[in-house]
Short mmCIF file of C-alpha atoms and ligand atoms in Angstrom, two decimals:
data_model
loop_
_atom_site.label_atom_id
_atom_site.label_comp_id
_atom_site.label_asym_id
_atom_site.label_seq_id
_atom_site.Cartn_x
_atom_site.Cartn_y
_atom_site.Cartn_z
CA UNK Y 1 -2.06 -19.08 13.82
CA UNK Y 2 -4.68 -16.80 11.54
CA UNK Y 3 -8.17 -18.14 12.29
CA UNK Y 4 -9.35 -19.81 9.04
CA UNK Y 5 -12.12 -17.43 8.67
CA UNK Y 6 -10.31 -14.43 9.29
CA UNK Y 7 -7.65 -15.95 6.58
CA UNK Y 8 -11.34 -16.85 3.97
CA UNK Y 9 -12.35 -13.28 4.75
CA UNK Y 10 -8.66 -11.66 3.61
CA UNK Y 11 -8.41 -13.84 0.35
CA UNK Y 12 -11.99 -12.89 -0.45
CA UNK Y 13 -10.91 -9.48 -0.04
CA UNK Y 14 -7.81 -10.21 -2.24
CA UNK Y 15 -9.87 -10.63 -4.94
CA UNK Y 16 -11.31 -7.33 -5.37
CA UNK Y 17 -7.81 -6.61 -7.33
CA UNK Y 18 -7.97 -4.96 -10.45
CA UNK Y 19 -6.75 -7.43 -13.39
CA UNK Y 20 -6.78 -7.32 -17.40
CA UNK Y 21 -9.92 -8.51 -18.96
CA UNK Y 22 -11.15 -9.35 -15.07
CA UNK Y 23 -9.65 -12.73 -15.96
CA UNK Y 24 -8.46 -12.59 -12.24
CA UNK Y 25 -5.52 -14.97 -12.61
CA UNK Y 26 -5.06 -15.72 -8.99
CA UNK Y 27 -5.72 -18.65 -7.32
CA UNK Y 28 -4.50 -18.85 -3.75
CA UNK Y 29 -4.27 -22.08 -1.55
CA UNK Y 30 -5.03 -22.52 2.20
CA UNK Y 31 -1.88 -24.18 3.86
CA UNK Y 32 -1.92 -26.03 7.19
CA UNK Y 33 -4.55 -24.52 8.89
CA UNK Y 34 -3.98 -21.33 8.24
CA UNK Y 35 -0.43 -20.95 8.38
CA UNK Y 36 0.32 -19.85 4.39
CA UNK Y 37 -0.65 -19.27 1.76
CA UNK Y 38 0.24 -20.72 -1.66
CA UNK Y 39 -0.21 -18.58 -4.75
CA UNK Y 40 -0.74 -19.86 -8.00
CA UNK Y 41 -1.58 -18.45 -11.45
CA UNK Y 42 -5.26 -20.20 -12.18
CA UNK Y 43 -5.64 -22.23 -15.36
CA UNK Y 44 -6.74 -20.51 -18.43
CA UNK Y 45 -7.07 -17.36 -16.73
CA UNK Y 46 -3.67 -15.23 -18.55
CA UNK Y 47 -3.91 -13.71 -22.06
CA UNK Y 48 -0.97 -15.61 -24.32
CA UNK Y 49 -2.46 -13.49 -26.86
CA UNK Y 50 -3.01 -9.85 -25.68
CA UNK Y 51 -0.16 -10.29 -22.76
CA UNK Y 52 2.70 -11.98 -24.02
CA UNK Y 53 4.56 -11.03 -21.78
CA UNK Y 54 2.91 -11.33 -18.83
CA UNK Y 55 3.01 -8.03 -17.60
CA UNK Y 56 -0.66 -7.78 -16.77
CA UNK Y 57 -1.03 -10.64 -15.16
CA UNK Y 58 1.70 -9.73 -13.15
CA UNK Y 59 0.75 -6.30 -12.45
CA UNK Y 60 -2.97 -8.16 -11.55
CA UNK Y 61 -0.89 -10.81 -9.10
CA UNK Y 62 0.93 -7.54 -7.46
CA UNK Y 63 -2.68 -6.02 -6.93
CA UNK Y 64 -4.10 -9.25 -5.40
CA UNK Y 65 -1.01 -9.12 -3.18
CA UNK Y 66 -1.89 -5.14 -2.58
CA UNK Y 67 -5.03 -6.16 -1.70
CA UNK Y 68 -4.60 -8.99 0.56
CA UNK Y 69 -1.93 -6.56 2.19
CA UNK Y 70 -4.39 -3.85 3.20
CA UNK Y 71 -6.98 -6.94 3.93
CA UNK Y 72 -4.18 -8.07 6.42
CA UNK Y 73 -3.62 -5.03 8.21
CA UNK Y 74 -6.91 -4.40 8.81
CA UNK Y 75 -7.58 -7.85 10.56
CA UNK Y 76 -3.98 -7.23 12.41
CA UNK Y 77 -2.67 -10.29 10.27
CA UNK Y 78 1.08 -9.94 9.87
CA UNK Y 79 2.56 -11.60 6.86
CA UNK Y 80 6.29 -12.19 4.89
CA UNK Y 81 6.27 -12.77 1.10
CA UNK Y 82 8.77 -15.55 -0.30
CA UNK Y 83 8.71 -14.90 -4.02
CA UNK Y 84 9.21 -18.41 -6.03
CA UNK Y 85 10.73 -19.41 -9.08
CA UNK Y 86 8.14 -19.65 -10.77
CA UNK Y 87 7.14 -16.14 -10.74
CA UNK Y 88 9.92 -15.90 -13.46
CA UNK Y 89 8.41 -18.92 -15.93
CA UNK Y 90 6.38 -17.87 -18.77
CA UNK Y 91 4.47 -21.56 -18.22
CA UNK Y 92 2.93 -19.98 -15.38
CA UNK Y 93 2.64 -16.48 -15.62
CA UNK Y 94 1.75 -16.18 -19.37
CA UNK Y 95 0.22 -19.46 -20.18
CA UNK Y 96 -0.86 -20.52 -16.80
CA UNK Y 97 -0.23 -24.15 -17.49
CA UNK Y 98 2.36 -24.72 -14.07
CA UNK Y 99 1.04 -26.06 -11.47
CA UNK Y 100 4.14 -24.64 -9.45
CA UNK Y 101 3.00 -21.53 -6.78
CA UNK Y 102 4.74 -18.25 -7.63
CA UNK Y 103 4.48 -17.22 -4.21
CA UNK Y 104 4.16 -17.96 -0.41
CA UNK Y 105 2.65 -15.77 2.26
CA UNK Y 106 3.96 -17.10 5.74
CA UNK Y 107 1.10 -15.73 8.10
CA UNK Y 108 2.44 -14.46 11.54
CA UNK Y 109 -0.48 -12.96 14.22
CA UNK Y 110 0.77 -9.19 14.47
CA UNK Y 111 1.33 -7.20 17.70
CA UNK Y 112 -0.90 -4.51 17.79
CA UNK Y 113 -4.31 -6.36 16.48
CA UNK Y 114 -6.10 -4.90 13.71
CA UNK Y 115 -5.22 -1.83 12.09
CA UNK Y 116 -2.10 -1.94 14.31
CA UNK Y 117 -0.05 -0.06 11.72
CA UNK Y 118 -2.00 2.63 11.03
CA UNK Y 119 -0.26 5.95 10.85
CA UNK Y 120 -2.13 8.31 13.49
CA UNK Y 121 -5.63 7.34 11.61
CA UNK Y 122 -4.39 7.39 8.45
CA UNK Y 123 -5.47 4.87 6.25
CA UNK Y 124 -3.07 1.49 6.08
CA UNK Y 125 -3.32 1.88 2.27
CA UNK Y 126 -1.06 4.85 2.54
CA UNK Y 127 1.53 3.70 5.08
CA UNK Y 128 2.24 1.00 2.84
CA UNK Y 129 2.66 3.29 -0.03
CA UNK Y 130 6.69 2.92 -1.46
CA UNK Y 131 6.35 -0.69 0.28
CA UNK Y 132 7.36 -3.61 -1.69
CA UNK Y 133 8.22 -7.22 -2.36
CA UNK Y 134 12.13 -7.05 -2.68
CA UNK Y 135 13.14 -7.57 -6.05
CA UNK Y 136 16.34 -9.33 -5.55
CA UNK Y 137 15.31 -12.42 -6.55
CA UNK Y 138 14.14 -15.43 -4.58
CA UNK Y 139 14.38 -15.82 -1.29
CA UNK Y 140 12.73 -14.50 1.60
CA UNK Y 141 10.94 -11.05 1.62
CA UNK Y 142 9.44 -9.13 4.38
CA UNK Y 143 6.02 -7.34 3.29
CA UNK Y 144 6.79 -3.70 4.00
CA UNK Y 145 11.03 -3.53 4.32
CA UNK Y 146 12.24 -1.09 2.04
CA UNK Y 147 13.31 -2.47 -1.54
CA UNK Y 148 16.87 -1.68 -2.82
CA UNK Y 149 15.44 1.50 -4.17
CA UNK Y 150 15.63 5.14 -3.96
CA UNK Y 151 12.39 6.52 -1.75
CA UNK Y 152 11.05 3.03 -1.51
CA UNK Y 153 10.56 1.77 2.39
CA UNK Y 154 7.93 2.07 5.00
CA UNK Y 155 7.06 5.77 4.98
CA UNK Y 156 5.34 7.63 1.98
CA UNK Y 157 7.80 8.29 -0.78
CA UNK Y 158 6.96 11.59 -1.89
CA UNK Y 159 5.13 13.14 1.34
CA UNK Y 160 1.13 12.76 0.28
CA UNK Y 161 -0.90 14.36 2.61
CA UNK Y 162 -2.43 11.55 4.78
CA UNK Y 163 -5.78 10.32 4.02
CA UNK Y 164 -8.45 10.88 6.63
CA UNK Y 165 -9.53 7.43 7.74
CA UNK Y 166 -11.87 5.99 10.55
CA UNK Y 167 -9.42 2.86 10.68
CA UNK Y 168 -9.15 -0.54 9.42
CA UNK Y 169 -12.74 -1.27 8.49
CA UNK Y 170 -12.67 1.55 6.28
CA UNK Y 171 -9.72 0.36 4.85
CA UNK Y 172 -11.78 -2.80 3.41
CA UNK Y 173 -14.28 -0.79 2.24
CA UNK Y 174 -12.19 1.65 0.30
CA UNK Y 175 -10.91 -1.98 -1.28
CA UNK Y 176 -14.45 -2.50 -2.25
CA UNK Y 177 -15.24 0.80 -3.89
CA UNK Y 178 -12.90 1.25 -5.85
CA UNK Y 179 -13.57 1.69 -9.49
CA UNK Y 180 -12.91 1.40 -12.95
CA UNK Y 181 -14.39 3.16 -15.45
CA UNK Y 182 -15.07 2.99 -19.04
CA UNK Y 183 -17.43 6.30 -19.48
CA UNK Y 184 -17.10 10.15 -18.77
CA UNK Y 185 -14.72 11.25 -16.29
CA UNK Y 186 -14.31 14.88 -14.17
CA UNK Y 187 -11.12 16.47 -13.91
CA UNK Y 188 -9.40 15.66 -10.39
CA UNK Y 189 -7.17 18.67 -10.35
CA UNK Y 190 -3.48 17.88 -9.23
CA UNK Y 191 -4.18 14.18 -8.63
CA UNK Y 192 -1.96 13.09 -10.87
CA UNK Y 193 0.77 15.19 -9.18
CA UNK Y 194 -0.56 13.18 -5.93
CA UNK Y 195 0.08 9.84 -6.95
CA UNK Y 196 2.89 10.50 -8.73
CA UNK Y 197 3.97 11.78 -5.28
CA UNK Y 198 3.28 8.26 -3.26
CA UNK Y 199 5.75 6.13 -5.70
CA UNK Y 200 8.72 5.07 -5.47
CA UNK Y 201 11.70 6.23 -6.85
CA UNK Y 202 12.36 3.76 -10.09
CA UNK Y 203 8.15 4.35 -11.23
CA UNK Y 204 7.01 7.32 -12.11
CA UNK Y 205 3.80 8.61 -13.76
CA UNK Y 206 4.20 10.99 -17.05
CA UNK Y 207 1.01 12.63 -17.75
CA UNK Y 208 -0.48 12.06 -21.05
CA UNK Y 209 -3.05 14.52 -23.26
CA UNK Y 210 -6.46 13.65 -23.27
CA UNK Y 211 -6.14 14.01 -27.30
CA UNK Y 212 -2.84 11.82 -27.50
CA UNK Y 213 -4.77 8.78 -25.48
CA UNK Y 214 -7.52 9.30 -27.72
CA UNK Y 215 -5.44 8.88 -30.75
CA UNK Y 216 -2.71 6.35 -29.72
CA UNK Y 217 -5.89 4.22 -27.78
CA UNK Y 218 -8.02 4.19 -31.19
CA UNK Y 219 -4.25 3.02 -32.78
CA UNK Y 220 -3.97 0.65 -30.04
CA UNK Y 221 -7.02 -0.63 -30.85
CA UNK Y 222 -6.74 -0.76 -34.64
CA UNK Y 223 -3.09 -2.55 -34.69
CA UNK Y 224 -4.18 -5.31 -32.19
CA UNK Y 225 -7.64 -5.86 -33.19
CA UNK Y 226 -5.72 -6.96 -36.50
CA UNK Y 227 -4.10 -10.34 -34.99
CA UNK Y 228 -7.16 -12.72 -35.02
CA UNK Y 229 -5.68 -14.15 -31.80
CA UNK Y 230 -5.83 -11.19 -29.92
CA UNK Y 231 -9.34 -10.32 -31.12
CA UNK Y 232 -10.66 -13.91 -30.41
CA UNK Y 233 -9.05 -13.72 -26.57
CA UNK Y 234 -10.92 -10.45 -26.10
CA UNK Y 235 -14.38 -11.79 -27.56
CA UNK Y 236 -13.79 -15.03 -25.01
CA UNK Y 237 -13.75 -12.70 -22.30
CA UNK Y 238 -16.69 -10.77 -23.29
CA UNK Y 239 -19.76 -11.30 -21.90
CA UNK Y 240 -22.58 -9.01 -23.73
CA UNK Y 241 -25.54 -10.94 -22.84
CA UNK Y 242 -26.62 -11.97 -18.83
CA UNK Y 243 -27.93 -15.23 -20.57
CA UNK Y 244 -23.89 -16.02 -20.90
CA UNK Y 245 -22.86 -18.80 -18.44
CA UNK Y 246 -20.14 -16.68 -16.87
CA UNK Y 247 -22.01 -13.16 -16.67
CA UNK Y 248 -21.94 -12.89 -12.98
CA UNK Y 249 -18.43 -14.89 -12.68
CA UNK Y 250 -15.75 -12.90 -14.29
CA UNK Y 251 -14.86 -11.04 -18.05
CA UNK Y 252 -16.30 -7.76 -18.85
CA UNK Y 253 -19.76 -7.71 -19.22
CA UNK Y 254 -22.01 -5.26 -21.12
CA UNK Y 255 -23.08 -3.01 -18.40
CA UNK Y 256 -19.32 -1.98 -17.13
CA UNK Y 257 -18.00 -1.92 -20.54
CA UNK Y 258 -21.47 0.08 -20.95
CA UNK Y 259 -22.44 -0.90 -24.26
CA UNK Y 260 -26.11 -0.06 -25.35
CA UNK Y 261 -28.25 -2.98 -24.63
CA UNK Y 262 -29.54 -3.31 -28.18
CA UNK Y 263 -25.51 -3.44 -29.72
CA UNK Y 264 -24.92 -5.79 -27.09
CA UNK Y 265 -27.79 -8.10 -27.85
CA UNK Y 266 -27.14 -8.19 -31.47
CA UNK Y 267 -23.06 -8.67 -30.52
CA UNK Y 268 -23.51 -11.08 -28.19
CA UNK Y 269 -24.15 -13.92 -30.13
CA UNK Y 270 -20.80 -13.64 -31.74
CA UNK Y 271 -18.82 -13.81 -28.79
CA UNK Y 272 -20.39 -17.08 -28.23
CA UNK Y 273 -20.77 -18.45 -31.10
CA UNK Y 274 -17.81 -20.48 -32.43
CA UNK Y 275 -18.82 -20.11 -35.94
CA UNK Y 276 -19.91 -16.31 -35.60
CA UNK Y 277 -16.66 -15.14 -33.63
CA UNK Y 278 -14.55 -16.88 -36.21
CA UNK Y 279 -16.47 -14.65 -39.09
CA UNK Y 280 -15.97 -11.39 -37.17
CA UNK Y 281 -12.60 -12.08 -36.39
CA UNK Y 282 -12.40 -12.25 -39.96
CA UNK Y 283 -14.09 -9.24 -41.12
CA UNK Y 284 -12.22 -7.36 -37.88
CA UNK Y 285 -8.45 -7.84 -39.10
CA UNK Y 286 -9.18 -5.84 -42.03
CA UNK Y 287 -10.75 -3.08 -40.71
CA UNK Y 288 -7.98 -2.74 -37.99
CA UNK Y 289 -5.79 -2.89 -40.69
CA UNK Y 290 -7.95 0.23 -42.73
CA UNK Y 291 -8.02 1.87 -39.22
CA UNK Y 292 -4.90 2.04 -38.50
CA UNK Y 293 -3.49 3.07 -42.13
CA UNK Y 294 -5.53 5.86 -41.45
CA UNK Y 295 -4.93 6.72 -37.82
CA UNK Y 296 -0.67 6.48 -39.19
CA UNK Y 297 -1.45 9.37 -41.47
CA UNK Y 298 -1.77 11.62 -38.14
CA UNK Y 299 1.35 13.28 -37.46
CA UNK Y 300 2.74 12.73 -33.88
CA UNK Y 301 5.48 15.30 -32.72
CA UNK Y 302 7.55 15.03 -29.71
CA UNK Y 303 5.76 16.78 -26.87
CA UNK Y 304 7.54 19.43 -24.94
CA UNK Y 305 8.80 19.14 -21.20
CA UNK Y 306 6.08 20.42 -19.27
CA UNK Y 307 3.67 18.43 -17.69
CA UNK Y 308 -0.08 19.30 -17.56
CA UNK Y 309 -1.46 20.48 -13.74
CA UNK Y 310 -5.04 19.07 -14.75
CA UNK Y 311 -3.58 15.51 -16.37
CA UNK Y 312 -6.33 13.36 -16.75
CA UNK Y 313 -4.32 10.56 -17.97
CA UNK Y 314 -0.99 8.97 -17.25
CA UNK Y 315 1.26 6.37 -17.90
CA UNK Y 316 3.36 4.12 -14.87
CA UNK Y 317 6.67 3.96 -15.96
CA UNK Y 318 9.52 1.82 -14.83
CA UNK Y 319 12.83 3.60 -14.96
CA UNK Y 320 15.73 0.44 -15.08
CA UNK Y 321 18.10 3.00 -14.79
CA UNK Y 322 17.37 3.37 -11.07
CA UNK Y 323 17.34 -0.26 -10.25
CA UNK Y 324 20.38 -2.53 -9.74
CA UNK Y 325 19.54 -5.15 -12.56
CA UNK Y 326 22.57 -6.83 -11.26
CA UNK Y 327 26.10 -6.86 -13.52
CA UNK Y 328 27.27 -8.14 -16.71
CA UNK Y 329 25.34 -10.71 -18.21
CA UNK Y 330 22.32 -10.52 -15.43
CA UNK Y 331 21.81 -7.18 -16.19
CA UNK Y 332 21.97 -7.76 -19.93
CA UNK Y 333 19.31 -10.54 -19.70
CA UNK Y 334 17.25 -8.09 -18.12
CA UNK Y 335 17.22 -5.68 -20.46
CA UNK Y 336 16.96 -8.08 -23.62
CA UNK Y 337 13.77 -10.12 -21.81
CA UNK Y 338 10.53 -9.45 -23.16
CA UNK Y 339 9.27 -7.56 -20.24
CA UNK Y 340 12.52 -5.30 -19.73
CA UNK Y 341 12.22 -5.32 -16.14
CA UNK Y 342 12.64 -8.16 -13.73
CA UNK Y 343 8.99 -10.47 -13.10
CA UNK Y 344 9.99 -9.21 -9.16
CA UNK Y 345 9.63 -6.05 -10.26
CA UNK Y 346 6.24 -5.92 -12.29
CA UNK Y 347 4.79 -7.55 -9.45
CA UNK Y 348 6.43 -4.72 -7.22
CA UNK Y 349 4.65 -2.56 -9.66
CA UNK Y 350 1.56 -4.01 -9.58
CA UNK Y 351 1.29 -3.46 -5.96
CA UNK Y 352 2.45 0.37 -6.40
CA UNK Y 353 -0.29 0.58 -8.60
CA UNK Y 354 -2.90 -0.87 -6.68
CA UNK Y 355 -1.96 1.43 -3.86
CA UNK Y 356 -2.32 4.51 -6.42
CA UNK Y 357 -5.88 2.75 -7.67
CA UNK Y 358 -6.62 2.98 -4.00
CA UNK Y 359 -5.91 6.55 -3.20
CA UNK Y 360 -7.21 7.88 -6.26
CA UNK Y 361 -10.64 5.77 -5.00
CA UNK Y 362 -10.26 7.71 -1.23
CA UNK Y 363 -10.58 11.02 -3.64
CA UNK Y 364 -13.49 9.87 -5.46
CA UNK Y 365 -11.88 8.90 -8.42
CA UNK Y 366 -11.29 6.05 -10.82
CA UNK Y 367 -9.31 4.57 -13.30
CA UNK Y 368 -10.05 4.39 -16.68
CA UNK Y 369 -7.06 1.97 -18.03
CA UNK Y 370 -6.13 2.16 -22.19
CA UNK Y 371 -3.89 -1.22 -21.85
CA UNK Y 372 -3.94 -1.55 -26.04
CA UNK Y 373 -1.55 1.44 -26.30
CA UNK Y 374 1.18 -0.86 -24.52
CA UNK Y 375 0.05 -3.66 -26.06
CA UNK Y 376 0.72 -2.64 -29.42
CA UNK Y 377 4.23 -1.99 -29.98
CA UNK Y 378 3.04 0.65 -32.98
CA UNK Y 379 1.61 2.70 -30.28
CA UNK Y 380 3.45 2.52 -27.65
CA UNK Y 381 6.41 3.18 -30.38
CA UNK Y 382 4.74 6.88 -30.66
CA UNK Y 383 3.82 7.03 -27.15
CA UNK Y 384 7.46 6.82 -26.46
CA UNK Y 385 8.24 9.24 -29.03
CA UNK Y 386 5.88 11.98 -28.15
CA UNK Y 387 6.51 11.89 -24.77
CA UNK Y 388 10.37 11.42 -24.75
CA UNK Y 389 10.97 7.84 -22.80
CA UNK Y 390 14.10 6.86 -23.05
CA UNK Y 391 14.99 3.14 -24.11
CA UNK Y 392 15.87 2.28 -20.12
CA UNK Y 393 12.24 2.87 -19.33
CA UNK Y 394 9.56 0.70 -19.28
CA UNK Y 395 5.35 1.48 -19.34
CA UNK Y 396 3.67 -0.66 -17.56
CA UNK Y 397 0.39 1.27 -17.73
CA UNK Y 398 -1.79 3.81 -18.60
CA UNK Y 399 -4.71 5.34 -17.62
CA UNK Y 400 -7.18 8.00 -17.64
CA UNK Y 401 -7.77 9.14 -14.26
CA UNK Y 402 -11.23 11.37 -12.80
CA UNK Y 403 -14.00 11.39 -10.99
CA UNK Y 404 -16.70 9.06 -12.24
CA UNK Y 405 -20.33 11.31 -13.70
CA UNK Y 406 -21.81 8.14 -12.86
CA UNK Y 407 -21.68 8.05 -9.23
CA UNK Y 408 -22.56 4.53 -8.83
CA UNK Y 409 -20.70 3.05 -12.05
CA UNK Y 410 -21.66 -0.93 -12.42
CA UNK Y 411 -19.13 -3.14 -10.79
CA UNK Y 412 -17.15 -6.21 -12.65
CA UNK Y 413 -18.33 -9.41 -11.37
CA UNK Y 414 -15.74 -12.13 -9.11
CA UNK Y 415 -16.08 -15.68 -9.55
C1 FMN A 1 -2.95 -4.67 -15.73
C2 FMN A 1 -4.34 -4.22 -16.03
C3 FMN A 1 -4.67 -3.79 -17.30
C4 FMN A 1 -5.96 -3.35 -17.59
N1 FMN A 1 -6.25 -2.88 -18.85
C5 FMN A 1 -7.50 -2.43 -19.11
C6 FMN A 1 -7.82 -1.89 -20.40
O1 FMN A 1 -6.99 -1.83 -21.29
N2 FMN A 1 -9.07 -1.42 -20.61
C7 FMN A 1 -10.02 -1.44 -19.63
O2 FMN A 1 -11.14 -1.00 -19.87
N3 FMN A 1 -9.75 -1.95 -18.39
C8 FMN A 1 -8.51 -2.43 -18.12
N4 FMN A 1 -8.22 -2.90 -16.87
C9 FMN A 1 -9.25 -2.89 -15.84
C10 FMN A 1 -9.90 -4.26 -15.74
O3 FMN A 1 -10.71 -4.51 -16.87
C11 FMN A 1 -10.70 -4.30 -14.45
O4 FMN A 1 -9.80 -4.22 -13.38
C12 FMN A 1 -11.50 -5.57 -14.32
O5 FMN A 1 -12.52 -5.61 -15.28
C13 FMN A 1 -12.12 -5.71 -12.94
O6 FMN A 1 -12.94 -4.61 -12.70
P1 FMN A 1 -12.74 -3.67 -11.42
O7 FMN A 1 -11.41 -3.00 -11.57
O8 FMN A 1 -13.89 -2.71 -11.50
O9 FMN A 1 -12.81 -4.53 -10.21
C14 FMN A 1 -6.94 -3.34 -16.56
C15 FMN A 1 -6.61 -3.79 -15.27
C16 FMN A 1 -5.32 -4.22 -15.00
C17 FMN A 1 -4.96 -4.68 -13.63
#
């Protein structure tokens, strides 16, 4: 049985996972003395607003899961994933009001102690790359057998080089540094091409311009800032001020959103402020709706096939048409649900990208995610269109990608 510290120590390591808004929607549960562990999506932690569908919070959950992989490995904790209905209900996963787990982790003490499955040194983060929770629905799933998918399974998908490591230790501390970013970012010449590189088959990245994320983010921005729900979610998880109760908890604070400490003194008051947020919501949906009028006049063409060797951006993409979505009316349900894609599979991809997160951190670099271009079907309408997705695929994400000017770039809090 896993020690209950080592277990305390692997689930506080979990939560260094990346998730939208840093609402971090996880909230795992200690079974037996340490012999599972029950997953659940914490109370009032999703986004009904911004994330209807629950795709972030499920690409969030597959991070956590990511994380507390890697955390695993490196304290020689072996562990098999039994994915629960409730990873499917929209109670849980985009309201959070179930208080049904979505998943189990069955802890098992592995053979080789820590950092057993390292490859020669290299760093457990890449071993697991391609690595999955099987998608075919419930049941029991081994962390790390291959997924019913092209290039998916133990071994790197697309042959990255392996990633100097000194072993597991360093494994946990690449989970703590790595970063996201909101300011200036370096070119990281033919990372893209790397990541792209350590998925598996059915995700893919397709580089973007740095001038179409400008345009489709500030469209992103303008069409969702215009539905006062969506603008009142995002000023309850701002915290501008350090007097705000939950500065140091969770939400995205002034210093790694890196607002100007006047702005945010003067805003701050009207993300607290019941009266005051209502009144900029107000005076918000308006402007969004002038902002994007004007952003629309813009013409968007279809770009052409070749991809840019010095991407700094990219978008995950989900291709269906390389996953068995079942037949006949399985398949069809699929397709028609909100998400497009299976909640298996988002949380699949959530893990995928956590692992890409990771490596891009063991090269320096950070992410610098533009969410509001998914989130607003305008944009992500001429997202499609300019860079030629068909209707079978699916963006999950998108981000810039670079190394950081700011070597030291301020760090969300955890509760
Ligand atoms: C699914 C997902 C979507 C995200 N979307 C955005 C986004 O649109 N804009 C942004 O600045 N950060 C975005 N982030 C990054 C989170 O804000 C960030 O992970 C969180 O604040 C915790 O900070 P950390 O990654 O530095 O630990 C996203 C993260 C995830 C997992």
């Amino acid at each position: 049985m896993t020690g209950i510290h080592t277990l305390n120590q692997i689930i506080a390591d979990a939560a260094s996972a990346p998730s939208a808004h840093n609402t971090q929607p996880w909230s795992p549960r200690m079974i037996g003395d340490g012999a599972a562990v029950e997953l659940r999506v914490s109370r009032k932690r999703t986004l009904p607003a911004s994330d209807p569908t629950g795709r972030d919070t499920l690409l969030g959950l597959g991070a956590w899961l990511e994380a507390f992989s890697v955390s695993a490995a490196a304290h020689g904790v072996d562990f098999e994933v039994e994915v629960l209905p409730a990873l499917a209900d929209p109670e849980a996963i985009v309201h959070a009001r179930s208080d049904e787990p979505v998943l189990r982790i069955e802890l098992r003490e592995a053979g080789g102690g820590p950092g057993a499955d390292s490859v020669d040194g290299a760093m457990n983060v890449r071993a697991s790359v391609g690595a999955g929770v099987s998608a075919t629905g419930t049941g029991t799933h081994s962390q790390g057998t291959a997924a019913d998918t092209p290039g998916s399974g133990s071994a790197p998908a697309g042959g990255a080089e392996p990633v100097p490591s000194a072993g597991p230790d360093s494994d946990r501390q690449l989970l703590a540094s790595r970063r996201t970013v909101r300011g200036d970012l370096a070119p990281a010449k033919g990372l893209v091409i790397e990541l792209a590189n350590a998925l598996p088959a059915w995700l893919r990245l397709v580089p973007v311009d740095a001038d179409d994320l400008r345009h489709f983010s500030a469209l992103g921005t303008a069409d969702t800032l215009r539905e006062p729900a969506i603008a009142r979610e995002l000023a309850h998880w701002l915290r501008l001020h350090p007097s705000h109760p939950r500065y140091d908890v969770d939400g995205l604070n002034n210093k790694v959103l890196g607002v100007p400490a006047l702005v945010s003194r003067l805003a701050s008051a009207f993300t607290r402020k019941r009266r005051l947020r209502e009144a900029a919501v107000r005076v918000v949906a308006p402007v969004g709706e002038l902002w994007r009028r004007v952003l629309l006049e813009v013409p968007v063409s279809a770009a052409g096939e070749d991809a840019p060797a010095a991407a700094a951006a990219f978008v995950l993409v989900a291709d269906t048409k390389l996953l068995d979505l079942g037949s006949g009316a399985d398949a069809t349900r699929v397709l028609n649900s909100p998400l497009g894609l299976s909640p298996e599979r988002v949380l699949e991809a959530g893990q995928a990208l956590m692992r890409l997160w990771l490596l891009a951190s063991a090269r320096g670099a950070a992410f610098s995610p533009a969410s509001e271009i998914i989130d607003s079907s305008l944009a992500q309408g001429e997202l499609r269109y300019r860079l030629g997705l068909s209707r079978r695929d699916v963006p999950l994400f998108i981000t810039r990608v670079g190394v950081p000017k700011d070597p030291n770039p301020p760090r969300a809090p955890r509760r």
